[in-house]
mmCIF file of C-alpha atoms and ligand atoms in Angstrom:
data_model
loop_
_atom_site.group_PDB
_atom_site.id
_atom_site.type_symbol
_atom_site.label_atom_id
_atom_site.label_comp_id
_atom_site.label_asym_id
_atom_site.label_seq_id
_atom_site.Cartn_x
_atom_site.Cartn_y
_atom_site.Cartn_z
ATOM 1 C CA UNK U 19 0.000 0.000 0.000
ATOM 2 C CA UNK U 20 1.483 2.964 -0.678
ATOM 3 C CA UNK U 21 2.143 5.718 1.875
ATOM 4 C CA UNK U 22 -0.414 8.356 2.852
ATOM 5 C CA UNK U 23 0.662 11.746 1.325
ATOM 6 C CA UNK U 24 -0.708 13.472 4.300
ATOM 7 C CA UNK U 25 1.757 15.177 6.443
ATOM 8 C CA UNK U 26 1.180 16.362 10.090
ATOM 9 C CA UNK U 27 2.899 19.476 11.456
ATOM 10 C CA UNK U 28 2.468 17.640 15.125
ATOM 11 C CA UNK U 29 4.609 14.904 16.383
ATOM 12 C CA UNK U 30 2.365 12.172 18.119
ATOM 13 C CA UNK U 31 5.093 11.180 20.083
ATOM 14 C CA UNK U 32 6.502 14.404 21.544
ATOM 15 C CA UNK U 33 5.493 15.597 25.185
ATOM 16 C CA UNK U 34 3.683 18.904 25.167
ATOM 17 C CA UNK U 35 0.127 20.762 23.927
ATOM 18 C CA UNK U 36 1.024 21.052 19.999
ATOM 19 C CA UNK U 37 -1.601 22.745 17.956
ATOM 20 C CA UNK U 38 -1.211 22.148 14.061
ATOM 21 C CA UNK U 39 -1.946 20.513 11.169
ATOM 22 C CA UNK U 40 -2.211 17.835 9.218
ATOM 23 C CA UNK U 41 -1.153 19.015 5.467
ATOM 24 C CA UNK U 42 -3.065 17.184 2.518
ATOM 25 C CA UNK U 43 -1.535 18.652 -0.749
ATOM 26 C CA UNK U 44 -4.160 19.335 -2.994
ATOM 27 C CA UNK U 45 -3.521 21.151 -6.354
ATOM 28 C CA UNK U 46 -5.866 23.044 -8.369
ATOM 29 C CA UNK U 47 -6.440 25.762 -10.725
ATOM 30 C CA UNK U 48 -6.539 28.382 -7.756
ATOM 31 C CA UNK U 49 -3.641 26.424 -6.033
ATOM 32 C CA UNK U 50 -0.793 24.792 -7.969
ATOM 33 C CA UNK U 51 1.232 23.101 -5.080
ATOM 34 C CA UNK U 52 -2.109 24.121 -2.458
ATOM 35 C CA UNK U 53 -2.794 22.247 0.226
ATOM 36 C CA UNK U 54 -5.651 21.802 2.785
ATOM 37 C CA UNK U 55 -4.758 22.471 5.921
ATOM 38 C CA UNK U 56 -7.025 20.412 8.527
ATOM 39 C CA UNK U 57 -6.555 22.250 12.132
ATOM 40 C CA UNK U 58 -5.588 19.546 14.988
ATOM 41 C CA UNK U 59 -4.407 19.658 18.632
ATOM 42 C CA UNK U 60 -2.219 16.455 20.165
ATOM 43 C CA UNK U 61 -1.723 17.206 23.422
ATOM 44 C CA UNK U 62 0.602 14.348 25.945
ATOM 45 C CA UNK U 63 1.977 14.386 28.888
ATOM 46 C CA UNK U 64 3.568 10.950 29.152
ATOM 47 C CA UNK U 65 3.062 7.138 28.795
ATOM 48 C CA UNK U 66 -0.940 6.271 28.892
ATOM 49 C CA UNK U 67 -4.379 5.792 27.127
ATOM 50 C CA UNK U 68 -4.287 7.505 23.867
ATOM 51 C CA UNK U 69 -7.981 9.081 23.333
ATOM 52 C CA UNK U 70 -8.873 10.031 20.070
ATOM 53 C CA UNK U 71 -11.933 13.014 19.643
ATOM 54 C CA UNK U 72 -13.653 14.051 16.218
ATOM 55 C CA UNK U 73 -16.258 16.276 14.874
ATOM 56 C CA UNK U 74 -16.959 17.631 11.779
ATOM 57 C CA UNK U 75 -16.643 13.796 9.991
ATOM 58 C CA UNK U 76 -20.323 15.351 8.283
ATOM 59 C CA UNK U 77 -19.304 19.214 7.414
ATOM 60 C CA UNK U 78 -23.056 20.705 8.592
ATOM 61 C CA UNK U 79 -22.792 19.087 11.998
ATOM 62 C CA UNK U 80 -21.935 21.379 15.419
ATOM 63 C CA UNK U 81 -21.725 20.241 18.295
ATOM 64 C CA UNK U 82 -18.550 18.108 18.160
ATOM 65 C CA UNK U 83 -16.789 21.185 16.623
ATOM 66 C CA UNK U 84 -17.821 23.452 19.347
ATOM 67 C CA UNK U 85 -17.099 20.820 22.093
ATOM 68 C CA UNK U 86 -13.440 20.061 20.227
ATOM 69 C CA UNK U 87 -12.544 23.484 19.709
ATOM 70 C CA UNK U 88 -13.382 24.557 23.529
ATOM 71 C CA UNK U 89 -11.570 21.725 24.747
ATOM 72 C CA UNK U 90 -8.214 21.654 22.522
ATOM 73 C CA UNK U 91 -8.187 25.789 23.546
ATOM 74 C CA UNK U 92 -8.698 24.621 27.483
ATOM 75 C CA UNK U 93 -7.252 21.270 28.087
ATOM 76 C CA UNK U 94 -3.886 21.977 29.468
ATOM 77 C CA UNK U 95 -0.644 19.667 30.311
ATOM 78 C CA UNK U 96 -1.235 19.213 33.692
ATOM 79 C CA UNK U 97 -4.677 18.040 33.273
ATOM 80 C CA UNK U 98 -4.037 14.471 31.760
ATOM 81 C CA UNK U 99 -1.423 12.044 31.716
ATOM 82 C CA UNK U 100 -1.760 10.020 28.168
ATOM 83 C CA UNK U 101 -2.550 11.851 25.125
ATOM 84 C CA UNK U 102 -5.052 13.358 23.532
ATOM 85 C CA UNK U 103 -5.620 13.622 20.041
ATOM 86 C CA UNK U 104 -7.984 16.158 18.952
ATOM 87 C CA UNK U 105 -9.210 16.642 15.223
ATOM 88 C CA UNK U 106 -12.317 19.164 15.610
ATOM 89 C CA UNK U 107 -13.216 19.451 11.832
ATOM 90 C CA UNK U 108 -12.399 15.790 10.198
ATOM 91 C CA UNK U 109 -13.984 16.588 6.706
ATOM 92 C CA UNK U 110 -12.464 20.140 7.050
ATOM 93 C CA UNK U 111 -13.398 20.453 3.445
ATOM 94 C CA UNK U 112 -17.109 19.861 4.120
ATOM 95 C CA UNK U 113 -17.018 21.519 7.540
ATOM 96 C CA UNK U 114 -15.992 25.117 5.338
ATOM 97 C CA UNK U 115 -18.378 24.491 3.261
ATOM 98 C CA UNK U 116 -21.125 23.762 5.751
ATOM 99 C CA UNK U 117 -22.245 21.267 3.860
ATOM 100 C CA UNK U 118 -22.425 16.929 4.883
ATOM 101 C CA UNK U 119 -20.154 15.677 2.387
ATOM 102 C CA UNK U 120 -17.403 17.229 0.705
ATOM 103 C CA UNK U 121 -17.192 20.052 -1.845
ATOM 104 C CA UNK U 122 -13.746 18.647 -3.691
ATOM 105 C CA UNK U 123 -15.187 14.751 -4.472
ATOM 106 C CA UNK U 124 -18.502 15.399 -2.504
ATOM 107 C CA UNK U 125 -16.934 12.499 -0.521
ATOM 108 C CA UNK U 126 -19.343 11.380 2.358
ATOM 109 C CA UNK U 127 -16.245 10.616 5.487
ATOM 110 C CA UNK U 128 -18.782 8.551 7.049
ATOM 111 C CA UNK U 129 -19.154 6.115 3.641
ATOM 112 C CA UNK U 130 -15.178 6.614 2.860
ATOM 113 C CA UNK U 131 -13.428 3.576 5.516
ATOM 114 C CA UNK U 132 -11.039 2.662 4.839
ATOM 115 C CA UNK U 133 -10.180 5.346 2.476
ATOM 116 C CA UNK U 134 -7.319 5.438 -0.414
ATOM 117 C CA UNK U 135 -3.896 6.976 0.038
ATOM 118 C CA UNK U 136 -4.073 8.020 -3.732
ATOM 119 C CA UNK U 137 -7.638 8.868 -4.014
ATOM 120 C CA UNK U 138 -10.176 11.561 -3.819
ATOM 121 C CA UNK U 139 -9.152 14.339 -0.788
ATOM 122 C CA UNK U 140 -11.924 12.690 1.308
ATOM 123 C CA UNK U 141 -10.781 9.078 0.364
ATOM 124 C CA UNK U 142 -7.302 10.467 1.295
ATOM 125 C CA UNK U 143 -8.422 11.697 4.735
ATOM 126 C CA UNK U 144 -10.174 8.263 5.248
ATOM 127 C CA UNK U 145 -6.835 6.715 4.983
ATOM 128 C CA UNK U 146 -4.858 8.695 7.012
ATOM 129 C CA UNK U 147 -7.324 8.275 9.927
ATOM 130 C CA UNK U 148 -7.382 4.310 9.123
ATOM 131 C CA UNK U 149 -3.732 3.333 8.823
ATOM 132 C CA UNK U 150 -1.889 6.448 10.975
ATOM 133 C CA UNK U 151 -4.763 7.570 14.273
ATOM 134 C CA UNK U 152 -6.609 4.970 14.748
ATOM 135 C CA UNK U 153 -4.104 2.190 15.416
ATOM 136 C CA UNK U 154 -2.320 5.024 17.784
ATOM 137 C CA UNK U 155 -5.932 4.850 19.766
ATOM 138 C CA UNK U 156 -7.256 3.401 22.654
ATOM 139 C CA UNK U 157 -10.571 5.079 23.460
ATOM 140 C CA UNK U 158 -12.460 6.901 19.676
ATOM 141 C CA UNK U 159 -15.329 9.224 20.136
ATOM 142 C CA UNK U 160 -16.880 11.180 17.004
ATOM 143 C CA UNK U 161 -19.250 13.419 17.066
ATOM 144 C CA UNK U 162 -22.906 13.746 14.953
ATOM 145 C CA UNK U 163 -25.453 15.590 15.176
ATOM 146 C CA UNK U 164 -28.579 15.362 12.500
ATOM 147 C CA UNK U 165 -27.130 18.147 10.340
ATOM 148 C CA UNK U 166 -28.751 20.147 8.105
ATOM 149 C CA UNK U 167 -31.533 17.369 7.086
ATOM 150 C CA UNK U 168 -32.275 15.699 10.223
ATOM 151 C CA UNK U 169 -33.032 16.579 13.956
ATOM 152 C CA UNK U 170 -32.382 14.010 16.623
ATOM 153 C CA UNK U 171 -32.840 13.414 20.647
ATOM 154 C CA UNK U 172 -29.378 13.584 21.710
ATOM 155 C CA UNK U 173 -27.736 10.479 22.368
ATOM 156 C CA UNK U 174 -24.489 8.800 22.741
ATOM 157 C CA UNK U 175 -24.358 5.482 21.311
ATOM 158 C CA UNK U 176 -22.629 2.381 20.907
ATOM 159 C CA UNK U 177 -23.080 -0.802 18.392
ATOM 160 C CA UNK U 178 -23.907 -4.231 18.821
ATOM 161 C CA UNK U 179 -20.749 -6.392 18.119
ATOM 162 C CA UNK U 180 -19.472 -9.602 17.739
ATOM 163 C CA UNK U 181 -16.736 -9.255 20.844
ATOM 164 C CA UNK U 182 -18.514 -9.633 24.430
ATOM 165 C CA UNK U 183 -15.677 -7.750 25.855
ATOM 166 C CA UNK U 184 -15.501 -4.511 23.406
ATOM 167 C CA UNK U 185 -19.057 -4.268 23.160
ATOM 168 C CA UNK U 186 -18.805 -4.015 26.879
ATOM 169 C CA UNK U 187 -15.834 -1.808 27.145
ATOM 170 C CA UNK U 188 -17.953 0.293 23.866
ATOM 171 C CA UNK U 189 -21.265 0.710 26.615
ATOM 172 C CA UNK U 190 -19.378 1.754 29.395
ATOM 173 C CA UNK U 191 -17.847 4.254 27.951
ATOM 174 C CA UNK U 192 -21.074 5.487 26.285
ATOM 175 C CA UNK U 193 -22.609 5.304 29.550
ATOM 176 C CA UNK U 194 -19.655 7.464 30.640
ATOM 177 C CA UNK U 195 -20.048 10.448 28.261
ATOM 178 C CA UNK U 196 -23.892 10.488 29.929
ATOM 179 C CA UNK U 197 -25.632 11.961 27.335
ATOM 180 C CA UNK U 198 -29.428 12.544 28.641
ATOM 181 C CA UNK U 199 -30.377 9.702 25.948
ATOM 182 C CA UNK U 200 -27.917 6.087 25.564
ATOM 183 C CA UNK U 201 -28.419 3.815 22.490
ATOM 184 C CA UNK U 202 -27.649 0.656 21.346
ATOM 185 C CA UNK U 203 -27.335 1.832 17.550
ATOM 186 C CA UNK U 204 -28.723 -0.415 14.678
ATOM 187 C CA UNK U 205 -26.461 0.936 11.425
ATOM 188 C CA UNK U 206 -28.556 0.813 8.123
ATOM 189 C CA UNK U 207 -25.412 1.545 5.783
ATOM 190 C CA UNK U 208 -22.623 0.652 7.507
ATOM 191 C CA UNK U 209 -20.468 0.068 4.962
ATOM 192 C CA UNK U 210 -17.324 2.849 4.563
ATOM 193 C CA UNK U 211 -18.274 3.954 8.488
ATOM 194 C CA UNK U 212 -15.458 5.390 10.691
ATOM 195 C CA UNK U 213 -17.268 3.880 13.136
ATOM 196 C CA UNK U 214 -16.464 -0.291 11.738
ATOM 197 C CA UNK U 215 -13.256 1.003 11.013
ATOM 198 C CA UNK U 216 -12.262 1.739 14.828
ATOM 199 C CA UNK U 217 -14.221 -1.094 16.153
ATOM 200 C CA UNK U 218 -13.130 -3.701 13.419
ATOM 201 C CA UNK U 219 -9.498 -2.156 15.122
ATOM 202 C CA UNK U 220 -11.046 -3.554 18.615
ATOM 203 C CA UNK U 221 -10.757 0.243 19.353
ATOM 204 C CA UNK U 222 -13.287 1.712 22.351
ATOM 205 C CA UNK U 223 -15.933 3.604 20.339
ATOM 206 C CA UNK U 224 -18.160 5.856 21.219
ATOM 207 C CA UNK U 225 -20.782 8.040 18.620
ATOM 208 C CA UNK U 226 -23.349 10.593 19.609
ATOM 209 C CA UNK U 227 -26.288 12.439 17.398
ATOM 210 C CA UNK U 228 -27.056 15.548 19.631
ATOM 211 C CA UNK U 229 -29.396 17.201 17.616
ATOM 212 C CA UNK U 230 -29.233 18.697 14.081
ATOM 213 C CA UNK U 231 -31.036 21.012 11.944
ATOM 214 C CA UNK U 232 -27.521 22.696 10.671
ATOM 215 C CA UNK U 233 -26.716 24.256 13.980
ATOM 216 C CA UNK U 234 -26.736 23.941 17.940
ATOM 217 C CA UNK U 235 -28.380 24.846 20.656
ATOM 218 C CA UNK U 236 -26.888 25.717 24.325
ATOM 219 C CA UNK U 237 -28.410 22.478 25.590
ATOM 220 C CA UNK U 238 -26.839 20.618 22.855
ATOM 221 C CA UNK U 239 -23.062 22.189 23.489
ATOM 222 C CA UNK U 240 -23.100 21.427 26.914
ATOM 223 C CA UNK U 241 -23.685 17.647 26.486
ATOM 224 C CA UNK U 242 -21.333 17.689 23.916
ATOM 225 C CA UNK U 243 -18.703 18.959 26.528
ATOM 226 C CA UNK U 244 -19.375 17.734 29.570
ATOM 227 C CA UNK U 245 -19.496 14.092 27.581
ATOM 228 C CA UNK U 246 -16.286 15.123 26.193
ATOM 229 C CA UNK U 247 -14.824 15.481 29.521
ATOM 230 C CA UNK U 248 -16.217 12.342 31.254
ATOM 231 C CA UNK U 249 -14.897 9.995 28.640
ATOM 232 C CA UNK U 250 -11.332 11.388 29.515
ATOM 233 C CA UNK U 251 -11.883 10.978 33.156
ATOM 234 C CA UNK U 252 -13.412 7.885 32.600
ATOM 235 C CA UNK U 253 -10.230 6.468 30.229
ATOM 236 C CA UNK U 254 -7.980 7.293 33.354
ATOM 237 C CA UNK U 255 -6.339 10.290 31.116
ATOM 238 C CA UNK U 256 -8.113 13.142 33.159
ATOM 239 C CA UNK U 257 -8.336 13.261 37.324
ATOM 240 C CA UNK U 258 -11.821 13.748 38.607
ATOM 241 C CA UNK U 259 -15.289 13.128 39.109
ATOM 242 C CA UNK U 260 -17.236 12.287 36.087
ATOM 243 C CA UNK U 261 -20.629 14.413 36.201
ATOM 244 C CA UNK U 262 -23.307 11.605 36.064
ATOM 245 C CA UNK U 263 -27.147 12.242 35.692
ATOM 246 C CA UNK U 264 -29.774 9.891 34.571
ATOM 247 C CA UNK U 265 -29.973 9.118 31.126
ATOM 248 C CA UNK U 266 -32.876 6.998 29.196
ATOM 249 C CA UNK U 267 -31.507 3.746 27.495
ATOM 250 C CA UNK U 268 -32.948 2.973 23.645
ATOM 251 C CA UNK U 269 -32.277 0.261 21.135
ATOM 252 C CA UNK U 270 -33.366 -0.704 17.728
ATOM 253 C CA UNK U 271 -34.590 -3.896 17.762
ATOM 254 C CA UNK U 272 -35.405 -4.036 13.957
ATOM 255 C CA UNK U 273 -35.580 -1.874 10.505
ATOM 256 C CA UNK U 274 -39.019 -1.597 11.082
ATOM 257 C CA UNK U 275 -37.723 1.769 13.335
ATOM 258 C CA UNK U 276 -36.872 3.512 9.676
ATOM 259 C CA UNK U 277 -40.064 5.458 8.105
ATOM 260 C CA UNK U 278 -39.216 6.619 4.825
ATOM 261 C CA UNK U 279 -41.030 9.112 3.002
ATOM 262 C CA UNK U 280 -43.228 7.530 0.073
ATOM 263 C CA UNK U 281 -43.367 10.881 -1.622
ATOM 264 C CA UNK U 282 -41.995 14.428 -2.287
ATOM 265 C CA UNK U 283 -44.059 16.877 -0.206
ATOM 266 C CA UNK U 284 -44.837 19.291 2.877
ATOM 267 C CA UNK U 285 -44.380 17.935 5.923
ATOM 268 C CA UNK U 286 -47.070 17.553 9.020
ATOM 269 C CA UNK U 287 -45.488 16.159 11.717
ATOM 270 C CA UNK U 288 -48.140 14.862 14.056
ATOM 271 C CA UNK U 289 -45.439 14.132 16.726
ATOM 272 C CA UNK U 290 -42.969 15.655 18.749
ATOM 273 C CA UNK U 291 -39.301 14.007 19.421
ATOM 274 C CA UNK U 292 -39.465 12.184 22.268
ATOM 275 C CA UNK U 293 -43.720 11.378 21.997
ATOM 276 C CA UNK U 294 -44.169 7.885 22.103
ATOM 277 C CA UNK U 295 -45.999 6.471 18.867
ATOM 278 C CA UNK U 296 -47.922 3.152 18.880
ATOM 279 C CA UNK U 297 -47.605 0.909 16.035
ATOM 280 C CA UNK U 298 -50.620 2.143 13.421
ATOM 281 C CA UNK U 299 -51.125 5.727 14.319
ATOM 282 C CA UNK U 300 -50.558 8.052 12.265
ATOM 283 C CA UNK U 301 -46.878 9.827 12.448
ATOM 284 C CA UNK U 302 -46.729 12.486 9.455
ATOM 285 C CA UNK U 303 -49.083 13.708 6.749
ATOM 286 C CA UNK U 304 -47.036 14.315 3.225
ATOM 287 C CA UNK U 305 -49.500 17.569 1.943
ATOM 288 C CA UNK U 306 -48.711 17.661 -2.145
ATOM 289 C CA UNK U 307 -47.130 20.795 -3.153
ATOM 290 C CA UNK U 308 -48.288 20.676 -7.292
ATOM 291 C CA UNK U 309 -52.153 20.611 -6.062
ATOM 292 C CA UNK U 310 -54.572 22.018 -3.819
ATOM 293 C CA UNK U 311 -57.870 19.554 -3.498
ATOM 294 C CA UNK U 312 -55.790 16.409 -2.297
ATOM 295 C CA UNK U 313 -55.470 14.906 0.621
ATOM 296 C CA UNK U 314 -52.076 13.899 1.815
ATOM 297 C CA UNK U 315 -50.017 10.400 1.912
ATOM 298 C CA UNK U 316 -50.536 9.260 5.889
ATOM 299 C CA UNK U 317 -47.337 7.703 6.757
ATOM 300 C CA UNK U 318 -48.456 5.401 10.060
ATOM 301 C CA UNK U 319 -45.703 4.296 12.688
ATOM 302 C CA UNK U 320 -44.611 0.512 11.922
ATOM 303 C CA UNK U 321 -44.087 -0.566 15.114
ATOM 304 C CA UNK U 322 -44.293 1.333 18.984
ATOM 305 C CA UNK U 323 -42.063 3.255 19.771
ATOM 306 C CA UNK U 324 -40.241 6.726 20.805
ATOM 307 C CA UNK U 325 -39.593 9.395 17.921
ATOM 308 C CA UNK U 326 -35.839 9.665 18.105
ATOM 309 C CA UNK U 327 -35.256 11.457 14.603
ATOM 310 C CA UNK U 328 -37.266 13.110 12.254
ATOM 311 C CA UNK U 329 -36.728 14.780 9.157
ATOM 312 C CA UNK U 330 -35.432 18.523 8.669
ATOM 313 C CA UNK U 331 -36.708 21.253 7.334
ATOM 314 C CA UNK U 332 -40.081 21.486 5.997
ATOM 315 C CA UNK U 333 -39.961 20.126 2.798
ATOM 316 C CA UNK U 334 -39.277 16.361 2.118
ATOM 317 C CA UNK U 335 -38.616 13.862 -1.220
ATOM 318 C CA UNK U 336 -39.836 10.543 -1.947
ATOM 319 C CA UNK U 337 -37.040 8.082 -0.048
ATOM 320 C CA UNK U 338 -36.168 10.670 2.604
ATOM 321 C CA UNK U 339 -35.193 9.578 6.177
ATOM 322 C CA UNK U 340 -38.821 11.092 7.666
ATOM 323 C CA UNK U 341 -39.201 9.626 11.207
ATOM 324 C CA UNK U 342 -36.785 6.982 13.329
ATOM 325 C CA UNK U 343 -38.551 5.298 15.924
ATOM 326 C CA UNK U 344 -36.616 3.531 19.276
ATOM 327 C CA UNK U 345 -37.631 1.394 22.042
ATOM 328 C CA UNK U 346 -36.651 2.728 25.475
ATOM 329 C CA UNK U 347 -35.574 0.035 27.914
ATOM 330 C CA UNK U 348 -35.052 -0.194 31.431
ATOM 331 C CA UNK U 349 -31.190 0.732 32.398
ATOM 332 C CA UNK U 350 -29.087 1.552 35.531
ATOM 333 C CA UNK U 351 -25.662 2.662 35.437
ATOM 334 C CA UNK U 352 -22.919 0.970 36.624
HETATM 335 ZN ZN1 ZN I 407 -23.023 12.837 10.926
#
């Protein structure tokens, strides 16, 4: 394979808070030897867990930005012993732009494990992360939020996986980062996720959707933070008490959770996130936009459950992600 053509300005192995860089060349018209210059913060003090923090893998996504930024600006030496590795806008491409996948290849990160050292800027960023941080990495969290096209309860999460032990090691440390919802995630394109990558790496991983609808709310930034700070405390890499509240456990027992919308149209949501919805009743009326006269497409829950997602803004197409429906379940931390 050949060798990644990304070059950090930080040394992983170096003692010290080291904000820099990591350098993909990419020429263009504008640019002839340009380069794209994707802001990150490696902070170690010492032999220890090596935690590894993300945001930005979807461009139009918040909350792991804002909690990354605040905490590669705050976290200082003397707070950890380990290292910390702290990449706040992963698609940095797509997180300029504002937009979910990138502007360059429109290269979705989340669809681009385990990425190409010669190919597209997002396939090259895949890489890097696959063959260079990840095997560094002994605890991964990265952030999501709904983004522009999707609003969510906020939720850490973990997956269902083969290994006993990492899928226990993956719940604790969800559980840790406390997030006022906890999921067992069901993945319904999990092909080219960041998210196999690290755990097909027997990495700890932890994921979170925190909300969405292109932005983020107070509410949302503080979960993203004080999660953010937990799972260091929790790895061992940060001294302190871990600030633990009660948090409502979901899973996905089946694909039956996914409504898609049968049509292009306006949107009446006859739910809130969070309602629970029994199998049969009626969860959104699709209003056609070309007519007036008509009534609209009823889209009915499939099964009972709580509204977890729902679609974003107003306005939806036919195969749309509408509603996502989870079954709470009863939990007590450890
Ligand atoms: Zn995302």
């Amino acid at each position: 394979m050949r060798d990644n053509p990304i070059t950090p300005t930080v040394d992983y192995g170096k003692n010290g808070v080291q904000h820099g860089h990591l350098r993909l060349p990419y020429s263009r018209n504008d640019s002839a030897w340009g380069s794209v210059p994707i802001p990150i913060t490696v902070i170690r003090n010492g032999e220890g867990q090596v935690a590894l923090f993300t945001g930005g893998n979807h461009g139009d996504e918040y909350e792991g930005p804002l909690a990354l930024t605040h905490l590669a600006h705050t976290l200082r030496l003397e707070d950890i012993s380990g290292t910390v590795i702290i990449v706040p806008f992963m698609n940095y491409p797509a997180f300029l732009a504002g937009t979910r996948v990138s502007p360059l290849d429109q290269g979705n990160m989340n669809r681009a494990f385990p990425g190409q050292p010669d190919g597209t800027p997002t396939q090259k960023i895949a890489d890097y992360f696959q063959r260079s941080l990840l095997p560094m990495a002994d605890l991964v969290l990265d952030f999501h939020s709904g983004g522009e096209t999707l609003d969510f309860l906020p939720f850490a999460a973990s997956h269902v996986l083969e290994a006993s032990e990492q899928q226990a090691r993956c719940s604790a440390a969800r559980d840790a980062f406390n997030a006022p919802f906890s999921m067992e995630m069901r993945e319904i394109d999990a092909l080219g996720m960041y998210d196999e990558a690290a755990e097909s790496l027997g990495k700890t991983f932890v994921t979170t959707e925190l909300g969405g609808r292109g932005t983020a709310t107070p509410e949302t930034i503080a979960i993203a933070r004080k999660g953010a700070r937990n799972l260091l405390i929790h790895a061992g890499i940060m001294e302190g008490q871990m600030d633990i509240a009660p948090t409502r456990m979901l899973i996905q027992p089946d694909d039956a959770c996914f409504h898609f919308s049968p049509e292009a149209g306006l949107i009446e949501f006859c739910h809130s996130l969070g309602d629970t919805v029994r199998q049969g009743q009626t969860l959104a009326h699709i209003w056609p936009t070309g007519h007036t006269g008509r009534a609209p497409e009823t889209v009915t829950a499939q099964r009972d459950g709580l509204l977890t997602a729902r679609h974003h803004p107003g306005l939806v197409s036919a195969g749309d992600c509408l509603a996502v429906l989870a079954v709470e379940i009863p939990h007590s931390l450890a």
